[in-house]
Short mmCIF file of C-alpha atoms in Angstrom, two decimals:
data_model
loop_
_atom_site.label_atom_id
_atom_site.label_comp_id
_atom_site.label_asym_id
_atom_site.label_seq_id
_atom_site.Cartn_x
_atom_site.Cartn_y
_atom_site.Cartn_z
CA MET A 43 0.68 14.49 32.67
CA LEU A 44 2.56 11.84 30.65
CA THR A 45 5.43 10.10 32.39
CA HIS A 46 8.17 8.12 30.71
CA ARG A 47 9.15 4.59 31.77
CA ALA A 48 12.73 5.42 30.69
CA SER A 49 14.73 8.62 30.47
CA THR A 50 13.05 9.55 27.15
CA ILE A 51 9.95 8.28 25.37
CA LEU A 52 12.20 6.39 22.96
CA GLY A 53 14.13 4.68 25.77
CA ASN A 54 17.15 5.10 27.95
CA LEU A 55 20.30 6.89 26.69
CA PRO A 56 24.07 6.59 26.97
CA PRO A 57 25.63 8.51 29.83
CA ASP A 58 27.09 11.15 27.45
CA TRP A 59 23.74 11.96 25.91
CA ASP A 60 21.38 14.65 27.20
CA ARG A 61 17.58 14.82 26.99
CA GLU A 62 15.24 17.72 26.44
CA MET A 63 11.52 18.37 26.40
CA LEU A 64 10.19 18.82 22.83
CA VAL A 65 8.72 22.21 23.54
CA ASN A 66 12.07 23.55 24.67
CA LEU A 67 13.59 22.53 21.31
CA LEU A 68 11.23 24.69 19.27
CA SER A 69 11.41 28.32 18.26
CA ARG A 70 7.75 28.28 17.15
CA GLN A 71 4.78 25.95 17.03
CA GLN A 72 1.49 26.86 15.29
CA GLY A 73 -1.83 25.35 14.27
CA GLY A 74 -3.07 25.45 10.74
CA ASP A 75 -5.93 27.07 8.78
CA TRP A 76 -8.18 25.48 6.18
CA GLY A 77 -9.19 28.72 4.55
CA GLU A 78 -12.25 29.35 2.40
CA ASP A 79 -13.65 28.00 -0.94
CA SER A 80 -13.03 31.44 -2.53
CA GLY A 81 -11.29 34.64 -1.64
CA GLU A 82 -8.52 37.12 -2.42
CA VAL A 83 -5.37 34.89 -2.53
CA SER A 84 -5.01 31.20 -3.38
CA ILE A 85 -2.76 29.14 -1.14
CA ARG A 86 -1.74 25.50 -1.43
CA VAL A 87 -2.87 23.78 1.85
CA VAL A 88 -1.17 20.58 2.99
CA ARG A 89 -3.54 18.13 4.73
CA SER A 90 -3.42 14.66 6.21
CA THR A 91 -3.75 12.95 2.76
CA ASN A 92 -0.40 14.51 1.78
CA PHE A 93 1.46 12.64 4.58
CA THR A 94 3.36 9.41 4.05
CA ASN A 95 4.87 6.93 6.48
CA THR A 96 8.42 7.86 5.58
CA GLY A 97 8.61 11.59 6.53
CA THR A 98 8.17 12.80 2.94
CA LEU A 99 5.14 14.83 1.85
CA ASN A 100 3.35 13.84 -1.40
CA LEU A 101 2.61 17.27 -2.90
CA ASP A 102 1.20 15.99 -6.20
CA ASP A 103 -2.38 16.73 -5.05
CA VAL A 104 -2.45 19.70 -2.69
CA GLU A 105 -5.74 21.39 -2.11
CA ILE A 106 -6.11 25.00 -3.18
CA ARG A 107 -7.77 27.27 -0.63
CA TYR A 108 -8.34 30.97 -0.37
CA PHE A 109 -7.35 33.62 2.29
CA PRO A 110 -7.41 37.34 2.81
CA ALA A 111 -4.30 39.03 1.39
CA THR A 112 -3.08 40.21 4.81
CA LYS A 113 -3.11 36.70 6.19
CA ALA A 114 -1.76 34.99 3.08
CA SER A 115 1.24 37.27 2.95
CA GLU A 116 2.49 35.61 6.17
CA PHE A 117 2.17 32.02 4.82
CA ALA A 118 5.30 30.19 3.86
CA LEU A 119 6.98 26.95 4.91
CA THR A 120 10.72 26.99 5.15
CA ASP A 121 13.68 24.58 5.18
CA GLY A 122 13.84 22.84 8.49
CA ASP A 123 10.08 23.12 9.34
CA ILE A 124 8.38 19.93 10.48
CA LEU A 125 4.65 19.33 9.91
CA VAL A 126 2.86 16.95 12.30
CA GLU A 127 -0.41 15.24 11.58
CA ARG A 128 -2.42 16.32 14.58
CA SER A 129 -5.69 14.54 13.70
CA GLY A 130 -6.30 11.68 11.33
CA GLY A 131 -4.80 8.16 11.40
CA GLY A 132 -7.01 5.08 11.12
CA PRO A 133 -7.73 1.67 12.68
CA THR A 134 -4.12 0.47 12.17
CA GLN A 135 -2.42 3.78 11.50
CA PRO A 136 -1.51 5.96 14.51
CA VAL A 137 -1.86 9.68 14.15
CA GLY A 138 1.35 11.79 14.38
CA ARG A 139 3.00 11.24 10.99
CA ILE A 140 5.45 13.90 10.13
CA GLY A 141 6.54 15.67 7.00
CA PHE A 142 10.03 17.15 6.46
CA ILE A 143 10.23 20.59 4.74
CA SER A 144 13.55 20.58 2.89
CA CYS A 145 13.29 23.86 0.97
CA ARG A 146 11.34 27.11 1.19
CA LEU A 147 7.73 26.71 -0.03
CA PRO A 148 6.12 30.15 -0.55
CA ASN A 149 2.35 30.18 -0.92
CA TYR A 150 2.08 26.87 1.03
CA TRP A 151 0.33 26.44 4.38
CA PHE A 152 -1.34 23.62 6.20
CA SER A 153 -4.83 22.62 7.44
CA ASN A 154 -6.16 22.85 10.98
CA PHE A 155 -5.60 19.13 11.36
CA VAL A 156 -1.86 19.71 10.98
CA GLN A 157 0.68 21.46 13.34
CA LEU A 158 3.80 23.33 12.45
CA LEU A 159 6.91 22.73 14.52
CA ARG A 160 9.89 25.06 13.80
CA PRO A 161 12.99 23.69 15.50
CA ASP A 162 15.41 26.07 17.30
CA SER A 163 18.55 25.34 15.33
CA SER A 164 20.75 26.60 18.21
CA LYS A 165 19.44 23.74 20.36
CA VAL A 166 18.74 20.82 17.91
CA ASP A 167 19.44 19.84 14.35
CA PRO A 168 16.11 20.19 12.61
CA GLU A 169 16.43 17.00 10.62
CA PHE A 170 17.59 15.01 13.68
CA LEU A 171 14.40 16.21 15.50
CA GLY A 172 12.34 15.17 12.50
CA TRP A 173 13.77 11.66 12.60
CA LEU A 174 12.99 11.41 16.32
CA LEU A 175 9.41 12.34 15.74
CA LEU A 176 9.10 9.97 12.77
CA GLU A 177 10.39 7.18 14.89
CA LEU A 178 7.87 8.06 17.62
CA ASN A 179 5.10 7.49 15.05
CA ARG A 180 6.73 4.45 13.33
CA SER A 181 7.33 2.57 16.53
CA GLY A 182 3.72 3.11 17.70
CA LEU A 183 4.87 4.83 20.88
CA VAL A 184 2.84 7.88 19.81
CA GLU A 185 -0.31 5.90 20.74
CA ARG A 186 0.43 6.91 24.34
CA LEU A 187 -0.14 10.43 23.26
CA GLN A 188 -3.47 10.26 21.45
CA HIS A 189 -7.09 9.63 21.93
CA GLN A 190 -9.75 8.40 19.49
CA THR A 191 -13.05 9.93 18.60
CA THR A 192 -15.79 8.18 16.53
CA GLN A 193 -14.15 9.29 13.24
CA MET A 194 -10.49 9.79 13.84
CA ARG A 195 -7.52 9.77 16.14
CA ASN A 196 -6.24 13.04 17.74
CA LEU A 197 -2.88 13.89 19.33
CA ASP A 198 -2.97 15.01 22.88
CA PHE A 199 -0.80 17.90 21.86
CA ARG A 200 -0.04 19.29 25.28
CA ASP A 201 1.46 15.93 26.24
CA TYR A 202 3.21 15.64 22.87
CA LEU A 203 5.06 18.89 23.41
CA ARG A 204 6.13 17.72 26.92
CA ILE A 205 7.80 14.44 25.87
CA PHE A 206 11.51 14.08 26.58
CA LEU A 207 13.69 13.35 23.54
CA PRO A 208 17.37 12.41 23.12
CA THR A 209 19.71 15.34 22.47
CA PRO A 210 23.33 14.28 21.83
CA LYS A 211 25.95 16.81 20.94
CA SER A 212 25.16 18.74 17.73
CA GLU A 213 28.00 16.99 15.70
CA GLU A 214 26.46 13.63 16.50
CA GLN A 215 22.99 14.85 15.70
CA ARG A 216 24.03 15.93 12.28
CA SER A 217 25.94 12.65 11.61
CA VAL A 218 22.87 10.54 12.58
CA ALA A 219 20.60 12.78 10.48
CA ARG A 220 22.95 12.41 7.49
CA ILE A 221 22.99 8.59 7.78
CA LEU A 222 19.17 8.30 8.08
CA ARG A 223 18.74 10.72 5.09
CA ALA A 224 20.99 8.42 3.03
CA ALA A 225 18.97 5.42 4.05
CA SER A 226 15.76 7.23 3.24
CA ASP A 227 16.99 8.30 -0.20
CA LEU A 228 17.93 4.66 -0.89
CA GLN A 229 14.44 3.57 0.16
CA ILE A 230 12.84 6.16 -2.13
CA ALA A 231 14.95 5.06 -5.07
CA ALA A 232 14.09 1.39 -4.45
CA GLU A 233 10.31 2.19 -4.22
CA ALA A 234 10.57 4.18 -7.51
CA LYS A 235 12.21 1.17 -9.14
CA LEU A 236 9.40 -1.08 -7.83
CA THR A 237 6.74 1.35 -9.14
CA ALA A 238 8.42 1.32 -12.60
CA SER A 239 8.47 -2.46 -12.64
CA TYR A 240 4.83 -2.60 -11.87
CA ARG A 241 4.10 -0.10 -14.61
CA LEU A 242 6.13 -2.10 -17.10
CA LYS A 243 4.27 -5.27 -16.27
CA THR A 244 0.87 -3.43 -16.62
CA ALA A 245 1.85 -2.05 -20.01
CA LEU A 246 3.12 -5.43 -21.27
CA ILE A 247 -0.05 -7.23 -20.10
CA GLN A 248 -2.15 -4.80 -22.05
CA GLN A 249 -0.02 -5.22 -25.19
CA LEU A 250 0.45 -9.00 -25.04
CA PHE A 251 -3.16 -9.96 -24.49
CA THR A 252 -4.62 -7.62 -27.11
CA ARG A 253 -1.93 -7.21 -29.88
CA GLY A 254 0.38 -10.13 -29.12
CA ILE A 255 4.14 -10.25 -29.05
CA PRO A 256 5.47 -6.83 -30.11
CA GLY A 257 6.39 -6.81 -33.75
CA ARG A 258 5.02 -10.31 -34.33
CA HIS A 259 1.68 -9.49 -35.98
CA THR A 260 0.97 -7.28 -39.02
CA ARG A 261 -2.54 -8.42 -39.79
CA PHE A 262 -5.54 -8.12 -37.49
CA LYS A 263 -9.22 -8.89 -37.70
CA MET A 264 -12.27 -7.40 -36.05
CA THR A 265 -14.25 -9.69 -33.78
CA LYS A 266 -17.14 -9.22 -31.37
CA ILE A 267 -14.68 -8.67 -28.55
CA GLY A 268 -12.56 -6.23 -30.51
CA GLU A 269 -9.58 -6.28 -32.93
CA ILE A 270 -7.19 -9.16 -32.47
CA PRO A 271 -4.26 -10.75 -34.45
CA GLU A 272 -5.42 -12.70 -37.45
CA GLN A 273 -4.06 -16.00 -36.08
CA TRP A 274 -5.87 -15.77 -32.82
CA GLU A 275 -9.37 -17.09 -32.02
CA VAL A 276 -12.23 -16.01 -29.84
CA THR A 277 -12.87 -18.69 -27.24
CA ARG A 278 -15.29 -19.25 -24.30
CA ILE A 279 -13.89 -20.02 -20.87
CA SER A 280 -16.07 -23.13 -20.75
CA SER A 281 -14.04 -24.65 -23.60
CA ILE A 282 -10.66 -24.56 -21.69
CA ILE A 283 -11.65 -25.75 -18.19
CA ALA A 284 -10.62 -29.16 -16.95
CA SER A 285 -13.74 -29.84 -14.88
CA ASP A 286 -16.85 -28.13 -13.71
CA ILE A 287 -16.50 -24.87 -11.70
CA TYR A 288 -17.73 -24.67 -8.19
CA ASN A 289 -18.85 -22.28 -5.37
CA GLY A 290 -17.52 -22.97 -1.97
CA VAL A 291 -18.96 -23.24 1.61
CA SER A 292 -20.57 -20.53 3.68
CA PRO A 293 -20.20 -21.16 7.41
CA GLN A 294 -19.02 -18.23 9.58
CA SER A 295 -15.25 -18.24 9.76
CA ARG A 296 -12.78 -17.09 12.48
CA PRO A 297 -9.16 -16.07 12.27
CA GLU A 298 -7.68 -18.84 14.46
CA PRO A 299 -7.91 -22.63 14.78
CA PRO A 300 -9.44 -25.00 15.64
CA GLY A 301 -11.58 -25.92 12.61
CA THR A 302 -11.25 -26.56 8.91
CA PRO A 303 -8.96 -24.12 7.06
CA ILE A 304 -10.77 -22.06 4.37
CA LEU A 305 -9.63 -19.80 1.56
CA ASN A 306 -11.57 -16.55 1.63
CA VAL A 307 -11.76 -13.20 -0.17
CA GLY A 308 -8.84 -11.92 1.81
CA CYS A 309 -6.53 -14.60 0.28
CA VAL A 310 -6.92 -13.26 -3.31
CA SER A 311 -4.77 -10.29 -4.30
CA ASP A 312 -2.53 -9.32 -7.18
CA GLY A 313 -3.24 -12.45 -9.17
CA VAL A 314 -2.33 -14.73 -6.31
CA CYS A 315 -4.36 -16.77 -3.86
CA ASP A 316 -2.31 -16.89 -0.62
CA PRO A 317 -2.94 -19.99 1.61
CA ASN A 318 -1.11 -18.30 4.47
CA LYS A 319 -4.21 -16.10 4.93
CA VAL A 320 -6.71 -18.86 5.56
CA THR A 321 -9.37 -18.55 8.29
CA TYR A 322 -11.20 -21.48 9.97
CA VAL A 323 -14.74 -22.89 9.96
CA ASP A 324 -16.75 -25.66 11.56
CA LEU A 325 -18.12 -28.16 9.16
CA ASP A 326 -20.81 -30.73 9.97
CA GLU A 327 -19.17 -33.36 7.76
CA SER A 328 -16.04 -34.02 5.82
CA PRO A 329 -15.89 -31.83 2.65
CA SER A 330 -16.48 -33.42 -0.78
CA GLU A 331 -13.61 -33.54 -3.29
CA ASP A 332 -14.90 -30.60 -5.28
CA LEU A 333 -14.77 -28.37 -2.23
CA LEU A 334 -11.15 -29.09 -1.40
CA ALA A 335 -8.48 -26.54 -2.51
CA GLY A 336 -5.48 -27.67 -4.45
CA ARG A 337 -2.27 -26.17 -5.75
CA GLY A 338 -2.85 -24.82 -9.30
CA ASP A 339 -6.50 -24.02 -8.75
CA PHE A 340 -7.64 -20.58 -9.78
CA TYR A 341 -10.07 -18.67 -7.53
CA ILE A 342 -12.42 -15.83 -8.59
CA LEU A 343 -14.19 -13.39 -6.31
CA ARG A 344 -17.88 -13.98 -7.16
CA GLY A 345 -19.19 -11.66 -4.46
CA ASN A 346 -17.93 -8.39 -2.99
CA GLY A 347 -19.27 -5.08 -1.76
CA ASN A 348 -16.84 -3.15 -4.02
CA ARG A 349 -17.33 -3.56 -7.78
CA GLU A 350 -13.58 -2.89 -8.26
CA PHE A 351 -12.84 -6.27 -6.67
CA ILE A 352 -15.60 -8.40 -8.12
CA ALA A 353 -14.34 -11.05 -10.54
CA THR A 354 -10.71 -10.58 -9.65
CA GLY A 355 -8.74 -13.85 -9.54
CA GLY A 356 -5.74 -15.44 -7.93
CA LEU A 357 -3.76 -18.57 -8.66
CA LEU A 358 -3.06 -20.89 -5.73
CA VAL A 359 0.68 -21.37 -6.31
CA ASP A 360 1.46 -23.01 -3.01
CA ASN A 361 0.06 -26.12 -1.34
CA PRO A 362 -2.81 -25.21 1.02
CA PRO A 363 -3.21 -26.71 4.47
CA GLU A 364 -4.58 -30.23 4.62
CA ASN A 365 -8.34 -30.55 3.92
CA CYS A 366 -8.54 -26.84 3.01
CA VAL A 367 -11.85 -25.71 1.58
CA PHE A 368 -12.84 -22.44 -0.05
CA SER A 369 -15.50 -19.75 0.64
CA ASP A 370 -18.82 -19.58 -1.22
CA LEU A 371 -17.71 -15.99 -2.25
CA LEU A 372 -15.12 -17.65 -4.36
CA ILE A 373 -15.41 -19.67 -7.61
CA LYS A 374 -12.86 -22.44 -8.17
CA ILE A 375 -11.64 -23.14 -11.70
CA SER A 376 -9.07 -25.69 -12.99
CA PHE A 377 -7.88 -25.04 -16.55
CA ASP A 378 -7.23 -27.82 -19.10
CA HIS A 379 -3.47 -27.47 -19.95
CA THR A 380 -3.94 -29.55 -23.12
CA LYS A 381 -5.88 -26.57 -24.48
CA THR A 382 -4.13 -23.60 -22.89
CA ILE A 383 -0.62 -23.18 -21.53
CA GLU A 384 -0.26 -23.37 -17.72
CA GLY A 385 -0.22 -19.85 -16.32
CA PHE A 386 -1.77 -18.17 -19.47
CA MET A 387 -5.27 -17.71 -18.06
CA PRO A 388 -4.14 -16.47 -14.57
CA MET A 389 -2.07 -13.90 -16.28
CA LEU A 390 -4.83 -12.92 -18.74
CA TRP A 391 -6.99 -12.36 -15.66
CA GLN A 392 -4.64 -9.56 -14.61
CA SER A 393 -5.28 -7.64 -17.80
CA ARG A 394 -7.37 -4.62 -16.94
CA SER A 395 -9.34 -4.69 -20.26
CA PHE A 396 -10.20 -8.47 -19.74
CA LEU A 397 -11.12 -7.97 -16.10
CA ARG A 398 -13.31 -4.98 -16.85
CA SER A 399 -15.19 -6.98 -19.47
CA VAL A 400 -15.86 -9.72 -16.91
CA GLN A 401 -16.87 -7.28 -14.26
CA SER A 402 -19.43 -5.65 -16.66
CA LYS A 403 -21.55 -8.86 -16.27
CA ALA A 404 -21.75 -8.49 -12.42
CA VAL A 405 -25.08 -7.50 -10.84
CA SER A 406 -25.79 -5.75 -7.64
CA GLY A 407 -28.26 -6.59 -4.89
CA SER A 408 -28.43 -5.90 -1.16
CA GLY A 409 -25.25 -3.92 -1.27
CA LEU A 410 -23.25 -6.81 -2.76
CA TRP A 411 -21.90 -7.19 -6.33
CA LYS A 412 -22.07 -10.75 -7.65
CA ILE A 413 -21.15 -12.66 -10.78
CA GLY A 414 -22.52 -16.08 -11.57
CA LEU A 415 -21.03 -19.40 -12.82
CA ARG A 416 -22.94 -19.06 -16.05
CA GLU A 417 -21.43 -15.67 -16.84
CA ILE A 418 -17.95 -16.97 -16.15
CA ARG A 419 -18.40 -20.06 -18.32
CA ARG A 420 -19.78 -18.09 -21.23
CA HIS A 421 -17.27 -15.24 -21.10
CA GLU A 422 -15.18 -14.95 -24.25
CA PHE A 423 -11.51 -14.03 -24.72
CA ALA A 424 -8.84 -13.81 -27.42
CA GLN A 425 -6.84 -17.05 -27.51
CA PRO A 426 -3.41 -17.14 -29.24
CA PRO A 427 -1.85 -20.38 -30.55
CA LYS A 428 -0.20 -22.33 -27.75
CA SER A 429 3.26 -21.49 -29.01
CA GLU A 430 2.63 -17.77 -28.59
CA GLN A 431 0.92 -18.34 -25.24
CA SER A 432 4.16 -19.92 -24.04
CA GLU A 433 6.15 -16.93 -25.08
CA ILE A 434 3.69 -14.55 -23.43
CA VAL A 435 3.86 -16.53 -20.19
CA GLU A 436 7.64 -16.54 -20.22
CA ILE A 437 7.78 -12.78 -20.79
CA LEU A 438 5.40 -12.09 -17.89
CA ARG A 439 7.14 -14.55 -15.57
CA ALA A 440 10.37 -12.63 -16.19
CA CYS A 441 8.46 -9.40 -15.31
CA ASP A 442 7.16 -11.06 -12.14
CA GLU A 443 10.74 -12.04 -11.15
CA SER A 444 11.78 -8.41 -11.64
CA VAL A 445 8.91 -7.19 -9.50
CA GLN A 446 9.75 -9.72 -6.75
CA ALA A 447 13.38 -8.66 -6.85
CA CYS A 448 12.36 -5.00 -6.45
CA GLN A 449 9.99 -5.99 -3.61
CA SER A 450 12.83 -7.86 -1.78
CA GLU A 451 15.07 -4.81 -2.21
CA VAL A 452 12.48 -2.45 -0.73
CA SER A 453 11.87 -4.84 2.20
CA GLU A 454 15.58 -5.19 2.93
CA ILE A 455 16.14 -1.42 2.85
CA GLU A 456 13.06 -0.89 5.11
CA ARG A 457 14.49 -3.35 7.62
CA LEU A 458 17.88 -1.60 7.52
CA LYS A 459 16.25 1.76 7.97
CA GLN A 460 14.12 0.57 10.90
CA SER A 461 17.28 -0.85 12.59
CA LEU A 462 19.12 2.51 12.11
CA LEU A 463 16.16 4.45 13.52
CA GLN A 464 15.93 2.22 16.52
CA ASN A 465 19.67 2.19 17.27
CA LEU A 466 21.13 5.50 16.21
CA LEU A 467 18.47 7.76 17.69
CA THR A 468 18.96 6.27 21.14
CA GLY A 469 22.70 5.78 21.06
CA ARG A 470 22.57 1.99 21.25
CA VAL A 471 24.90 2.16 18.24
CA LYS A 472 27.29 5.11 18.39
CA TRP A 473 28.50 6.69 15.16
CA LYS A 474 31.94 8.19 15.30
CA VAL A 475 31.83 11.83 14.30
#
C-alpha cells in the first residue's frame, strides 16, 4: 500500500486544513468502454489523445464508436465530472492527465484507457478536486502511482484512489478553484494569441516569397519554378553563397563534457540553430577552419530518418562555444550579403513551398533520407531586388518579435499558474474567503 512522506501526497497542510482519501470524495468511479466499429448507436468516445497538460480536453477529433441502444442510453458526461488518463503517457510524460467536464455532454463516453471520477459535491468542490489531481500529474508525483509496460504507462488505480488529498473548508476550496480557473483562462487566451501569431507569420511567409509585398506587384511572369513578380529573377543558391559549403564531422557524441562541442540535428528547429543544445565529441586533431561553427552560419539537415525534417535549416544567431564544430548530418552555408540581404535566405528557408521543393530532391536509403551538396547548390529560388528583400526581412522580423512577445507571455503565465498550484492547493499561501 502507498504511504505518504507527508500528511498528503502533495505535502503537509496548515493546522486548520483537513485531509481525505480520494475514494471517499467520490460518489462514483467507473472504467470506460471502447465500443465497436459498427452498431446501433454512435457515441463520441474520449481517449488519451484528447487529453492536454492543462486540464482541458481537445474535443476537435473525438473517435466515433458504436454501442447497443440499451447501453448507449446510459452514456453522458456531466458538469463536474473528471476524466483521468489511466493508461498512456510516454518516456517524459507521466500518465494520469485529467480532463475537466464543465458542461453536460450527452452522447459522449470514454475509452477503456480512461477512468471517470464523479466527485461528491457534499464533500468536495468538483473543480478543486480536479486541480488537485492535475497538480499530482504536473508535479510528477503521480509517478509514484504507476508502472510501465513495454508500450505504455499504467496507473496503479487502487493506490491512486487511496491517496490522501487536502480538503480545506468548502468556501476556501471554491475560492482556490476560482483563482486557478482565472489563471487557466488567462493561459488559454495567451496560447491562442501565440497560435494566431504563428499563423500570421506562416501566411506572410507564403505571400512574401511568392507574390512579394502585398499590393506592390501587378505584373507577373511564368518561370520554371512557377509564377513570380516580373521584376524578380530565378537564381541558384550557388550564386549567392560566400564560400564553399561543407559537411561536418561524424564521431559519436555524448550529452556532457569533456570534449569538443558539436552542433547536431537537435540544435536546428524553427529556423534557428541553438548553440545551447550542443553535444560533445572526441577529435583526434584540431578541427580545420571550415569545420568550425560561427555566428551567422546557416545549417541544413542533410540526413534524417523523417522526410518532414530533411533539408530544414536554422541560422546560428548566437556565438557558439569556442572551437565548436558541426555534425556530418548538417551542411554549413555562409551567404554572400553583397548579393542577398542578411536574413533573407534563412527566412526564405522557412517557407513551406520552398522547403518542400528542396525536400523533393532528397533520396532514401537504409532508413535515412539524405540530400547532397550538389542538390543544395543547384536549387533555384525566386530572388527579389535587394530593396524588396530588405522590406521582406523587416516585415518578418516584426512578426518574429510578435511571436517572441507572445511566447514570453505564455511562459510568464505558466510560471504564475504553477506557483498558484503549488501554493494554494497546499495552503502555503492562504486566500482570504
